Amino acid sequence: MYDVIIIGGGVVGCCIARELSKIKMRIAVLEKNSDIGEGATKANSGIVHAGYDAAAGTLKALLNVRGNKMMKELADELDFPFINNGSLVLCFEENIASAENDHIANSGVSADRVVIKNDRSRLEELLDRGRQNGVAGLKILTGDAIRRLEPAVSQSVTSGLYAPTGGIVCPFGLTYAMAENAAVNGVEFYRQTKVVGIEKKKDIFYITCDRGVFEGRLVINVAGIYADLIHNMVSNEPMTIRPRRGEYVLYDKGVGGRVSHTVFQLPGAYGKGVLVTPTVHGNLLVGPTAEDIEDKEAVNTTAIGSATVMDKAAVSIGKIAVGEVITSFAGLRAHGGTGDFTIKEVDDVPGFLDVAGIDSPGLTAAPAIGEYVAQMVREILPAEDKKDFKPERRGIKSGWGEVICRCERITKEEIYEAIRRTPGATSIDGIKRRTRAGMGRCQGGFCSPRIIEILAQELGKEPWEITKAGAGSEILFYPD
Amino acid sequence: MKKDLVIIGGGPAGLAAAVEAYDQGVHDILILERDSELGGILNQCIHNGFGLHTFKEELTGPEYALRYVKMVKERKIPFMLRTMAVKLKGGEPIKITAMCGDERWNDRREEVLLEAENEPLAGLQKGAEGLEIEAKAVVLAMGCRERARGALNIPGYRPAGIFTAGSAQRFVNIEGLIPGREVVVLGSGDIGLIMARRMKLQGADVKMVVEIMPYSGGLKRNIVQCLEDFNIPLKLSHTIVDIDGKHRLKGVTIAQVDEAGKELPDTAEYIKCDTLLLSCGLIPENELSIDAGIEMDRLTHGPVVNDRMETGCRGIFSCGNVLHVHDLVDNVSKEAKAAGKSAAEYVLSGAGEWGKATRPKSPPKSRYTPTPERDFTNQLICIGCPVGCLLTVNKRSDGQLEVTGNSCPVGAEYGRKEMTAPTRPLTASVKVTDGIGAVVSVKTSADIPKNKIMECMAEIGRAKVSAPVVAGDILLKDIAGTGVHIIATANMLSNPAPENKMSQKV
Ligand SMILES: Cc1cc2nc3c(=O)[nH]c(=O)nc-3n(C[C@H](O)[C@H](O)[C@H](O)COP(=O)(O)OP(=O)(O)OC[C@H]3O[C@@H](n4cnc5c(N)ncnc54)[C@H](O)[C@@H]3O)c2cc1C
Ligand SMILES: Cc1cc2nc3c(=O)[nH]c(=O)nc-3n(C[C@H](O)[C@H](O)[C@H](O)COP(=O)(O)OP(=O)(O)OC[C@H]3O[C@@H](n4cnc5c(N)ncnc54)[C@H](O)[C@@H]3O)c2cc1C
Ligand code: SF4
């Protein structure tokens, strides 16, 4: 019997788990994938938003700003990559884009995909909203002042909003840090454990998974894009979560220094802009698109999506050579339709908490959501704090040993450690996200054979049982 | 540590440079190699076609590498394995920082090279600081890497089952593992062609080789031996426009492209497959060189060098695939010899006036466009050497076959044989028990009848030999009744502690 069962091992589920691990409780996290953090958590912009986007008074605004404030201290305590690089929202002259960027005119891309018309009043709106939300240090700068901060920014930028508290974080780093620390403090992680049914009898929830039944007093639904399915298993008030796809293009470290701040575009009449940002690991990321789709698993990229983000990014900072692209990817936002996060005890199911519709800025807000939900849990199920809570966790250290991944210079010892931690890596992707082995220029071309060998040895498996990301994604075939 | 000459990379380029520098009188040399053995990419290129120029015979990749390894060992030139140079700084002396793997492995690997005499340098303890080396001169011979999917920006899902041709080659030829059963190859350069055949020999259904250009970048002989021999279609002016499969690859969508390389959506066609091999170009690995501030050539992606192979940074030379991508290893060896000679001269007598750096001359790339008019009944492409002469074979009135179009006698002989009793050399790998590796590469002692290839492969597939194996050992006699033997082309040492591996598996 668990006191709390958390359904969903994304960044939000893991933050909640870590926060609850401070209390004397028995906690389980159930995750359907072979690893934590493989939902929206693995494919997003990695931005720690300052907090000027969400309307004042919303949970989004509250938790975004709070999460932003918590991030630095957490990054020190739990040792995950975070950089407070500051962000800029660019405001463009009217009708600049297609005329100025020759390549766009030549690329055959329809002009309305890249034209960005802005007016400055929207910038002031953001500034006001940010101030109401309690975002510190916001300033509107002139185009020249912006170019002094960020020389690559286009001449057609006339002004912009500067947010010194904006930052970037490694989304997996944050999630693994939270999960590992939660595990050290007693939280049990069950991966490859998919919830297929929930029943409440008396005051106990019986959670049926493909691997058996878990019993718990409280259930927290943090299933991301599937939060509606989980909710609808117990509640009579139906919920829908729609996937909204966002595509990205990631560039080589060689061009990672193109910008040092996160550079947004002010949304214009022709839709949302894209951002250009360095990542905490020194690559350059551009994206995302925003496309409503039906399929909750459709994380495929499209030719038009890649072209769109590349072209829009060029409007901000000029063109980047296509040869510098190292990969593209897509993530699905869990779009709830209310415009705000839904974090509450479900009316008709006491003891069942929804943490749903956590779209952007869910990554930023995650630690604050953790605190917020933990407070709700304390109120429903009072319990003592742990005296022996261990707040610290260290990341996997790079060393000087034998190099397995050449591009990122990841050693054998780091790979071993990624596997041996709890919850540790069990797949190629798990290794990749924990150590960056395979994330570099060659994208695993050289190191995947070695990593498969090490995984097989460590997990006591055969090489052909090793997967990219869980059952069904085996890399090799059984040799006959 | 101080050295006269440090060679970064122990592939054919690095080895040839080291040997030449030694022969020119520089003996204080150190080779750094990040892999666990010398030989570079050749160790996994188990097919033949190497060494026609250098050794005047047709060798497999591992055999070619072994010849140079032997020369290095005869000269007792020290090398460090599992040691990767990670930083390079020009000046006098030139400074190199390297990361060094577990020393125990160095010892163990040393036994692989059976005739080993020279100890690898007492390396560092694992996890110790980086190794700092000062050198009078350096030869960069880091080779190249393959272009990955991201760089091609193919849309779609990212399932398991997408490999670069080189990594699939490593799985099959070094690890003895099977990356796929229904295969599409993107890119028709030599590596793509060789891997199409390799997968076919391994029992896979190779659906097609897709090439975006209107011609193939591979050698004509490879088109014949790798595709035509196995009826694998070559789709020129086509590319892959979508990838299907959320977990494992399920299929790809191909489409034709116009002259400008633009996709023609109406031509889209779905091809079911579980594996996609990408063979879309090689990129010189110049992270170190760029980091050191060496001037690079935008076209070759290699350093700019003068006619003595010296880069813009004094005392730093470059050769092999890191300088520009070579089709033939023989050219690599030649170029590396020149670099080794210059490096030695530099160490012995200083720089002097060496002329301005220019772009290295790369030999023209091969471009093969199938001739539609080719009459398959009597016209053939000679596979005797990379030239690939178009032969015409006619029956004379006296019944003798007459071959025209050949540039040398090999072609005449080939033409006659091909029309009467075609034969092929065969290379593959055989499973090894109790070895430090799972398979050892092999070749046939002589050509076998073409129609016996799959039968021979079946027998090779069933075979198991026990380690140790030495290159040249006869592993299987009289394969498939052809009278031809199967000979090892590489060494394979026995695993000193096989139980280790087992106990870890509990
Ligand atoms: C394109 C894009 C860009 C974004 N950019 C940013 C940004 O820059 N900054 C920011 O702050 N936020 C950003 N976000 C938002 C942020 O990524 C998400 O809010 C956050 O990752 C949500 O985390 P989560 O844990 O709620 O969801 P998820 O990570 O999706 O986790 C839910 C988990 O539940 C599991 N699950 C589902 N069903 C079941 C079941 N039946 N049984 C067991 N487990 C189940 C899933 O497998 C999954 O692992 C972005 C999102 C997207 C898509
Ligand atoms: C997949 C493939 C198939 C080929 N097939 C053929 C063929 O059929 N016929 C033919 O004639 N040619 C073929 N070639 C070409 C030929 O093999 C190459 O031209 C030749 O191997 C290049 O030699 P190299 O020494 O420059 O590079 P490599 O053989 O790549 O050797 C470079 C070495 O440097 C090491 N290294 C790199 N960076 C560092 C570092 N920082 N520190 C320490 N060590 C480092 C690498 O581990 C590697 O061992 C093929 C090439 C490839 C990639
Ligand atoms: S005829 Fe001679 S030169 Fe021509 S391809 Fe054959 S072997 Fe080469």
Short mmCIF file of C-alpha atoms and ligand atoms in Angstrom, two decimals, chain A residues 7-13 30-33 38-41 43-47 49 193-195 222-226 230 246 248 288 331-333 358-364, ligand 1:
data_model
loop_
_atom_site.label_atom_id
_atom_site.label_comp_id
_atom_site.label_asym_id
_atom_site.label_seq_id
_atom_site.Cartn_x
_atom_site.Cartn_y
_atom_site.Cartn_z
CA ILE A 7 1.12 8.42 -12.56
CA GLY A 8 3.61 9.79 -15.05
CA GLY A 9 7.37 10.10 -14.77
CA GLY A 10 7.88 13.31 -16.69
CA VAL A 11 9.60 16.34 -15.26
CA VAL A 12 6.48 17.33 -13.34
CA GLY A 13 5.91 13.86 -11.87
CA LEU A 30 4.42 4.68 -12.43
CA GLU A 31 5.74 5.36 -15.90
CA LYS A 32 4.66 3.56 -19.02
CA ASN A 33 7.83 4.15 -21.00
CA GLU A 38 10.40 10.44 -22.46
CA GLY A 39 7.19 12.39 -22.97
CA ALA A 40 6.99 16.16 -23.49
CA THR A 41 9.93 16.40 -21.13
CA ALA A 43 11.46 17.40 -26.55
CA ASN A 44 11.01 21.05 -25.67
CA SER A 45 12.93 24.29 -25.82
CA GLY A 46 14.60 23.91 -22.45
CA ILE A 47 13.84 27.49 -21.58
CA HIS A 49 10.90 31.40 -18.84
CA THR A 193 4.46 0.17 -16.06
CA LYS A 194 1.44 1.45 -17.89
CA VAL A 195 -1.71 2.33 -16.00
CA VAL A 222 0.67 13.79 -14.12
CA ALA A 223 0.39 11.79 -17.31
CA GLY A 224 1.05 14.72 -19.63
CA ILE A 225 -0.67 14.26 -22.95
CA TYR A 226 -2.50 11.22 -21.53
CA ILE A 230 -6.15 8.72 -16.68
CA GLY A 246 6.33 21.65 -31.94
CA TYR A 248 12.85 21.96 -33.71
CA PRO A 288 9.20 25.36 -32.26
CA GLY A 331 7.55 17.37 -29.02
CA LEU A 332 3.86 17.39 -28.13
CA ARG A 333 2.41 20.02 -25.85
CA ILE A 358 0.86 21.32 -18.23
CA ASP A 359 2.03 22.84 -21.45
CA SER A 360 4.63 25.60 -21.65
CA PRO A 361 6.04 26.85 -19.26
CA GLY A 362 5.65 23.48 -17.57
CA LEU A 363 9.34 22.76 -17.46
CA THR A 364 10.08 26.05 -15.73
C1 LIG C 1 7.36 21.88 -28.16
C2 LIG C 1 7.37 22.19 -26.69
C3 LIG C 1 8.16 23.22 -26.19
C4 LIG C 1 8.17 23.52 -24.84
N1 LIG C 1 9.03 24.47 -24.39
C5 LIG C 1 9.09 24.72 -23.05
C6 LIG C 1 10.03 25.63 -22.53
O1 LIG C 1 10.89 26.15 -23.23
N2 LIG C 1 10.00 25.94 -21.22
C7 LIG C 1 9.11 25.36 -20.39
O2 LIG C 1 9.11 25.71 -19.23
N3 LIG C 1 8.24 24.44 -20.84
C8 LIG C 1 8.21 24.10 -22.15
N4 LIG C 1 7.35 23.18 -22.62
C9 LIG C 1 6.47 22.51 -21.70
C10 LIG C 1 7.13 21.38 -20.96
O3 LIG C 1 7.93 20.61 -21.82
C11 LIG C 1 6.06 20.50 -20.39
O4 LIG C 1 5.17 21.31 -19.71
C12 LIG C 1 6.60 19.48 -19.41
O5 LIG C 1 7.61 18.70 -19.99
C13 LIG C 1 5.46 18.63 -18.99
O6 LIG C 1 5.95 17.62 -18.17
P1 LIG C 1 4.99 16.49 -17.69
O7 LIG C 1 5.76 15.71 -16.70
O8 LIG C 1 3.71 17.07 -17.28
O9 LIG C 1 4.66 15.67 -19.00
P2 LIG C 1 5.41 14.49 -19.72
O10 LIG C 1 6.86 14.74 -19.78
O11 LIG C 1 4.72 14.27 -20.98
O12 LIG C 1 5.22 13.29 -18.74
C14 LIG C 1 4.04 12.54 -18.67
C15 LIG C 1 4.43 11.13 -18.45
O13 LIG C 1 3.30 10.33 -18.17
C16 LIG C 1 3.48 9.07 -18.72
N5 LIG C 1 2.22 8.38 -18.89
C17 LIG C 1 1.22 8.70 -19.74
N6 LIG C 1 0.22 7.80 -19.66
C18 LIG C 1 0.60 6.89 -18.75
C19 LIG C 1 0.00 5.70 -18.25
N7 LIG C 1 -1.18 5.28 -18.68
N8 LIG C 1 0.66 4.98 -17.33
C20 LIG C 1 1.89 5.39 -16.89
N9 LIG C 1 2.50 6.50 -17.33
C21 LIG C 1 1.85 7.24 -18.25
C22 LIG C 1 4.12 9.41 -20.04
O14 LIG C 1 4.78 8.29 -20.58
C23 LIG C 1 5.05 10.53 -19.68
O15 LIG C 1 6.37 10.10 -19.38
C24 LIG C 1 7.35 22.82 -23.97
C25 LIG C 1 6.58 21.77 -24.46
C26 LIG C 1 6.63 21.41 -25.80
C27 LIG C 1 5.89 20.22 -26.29
#
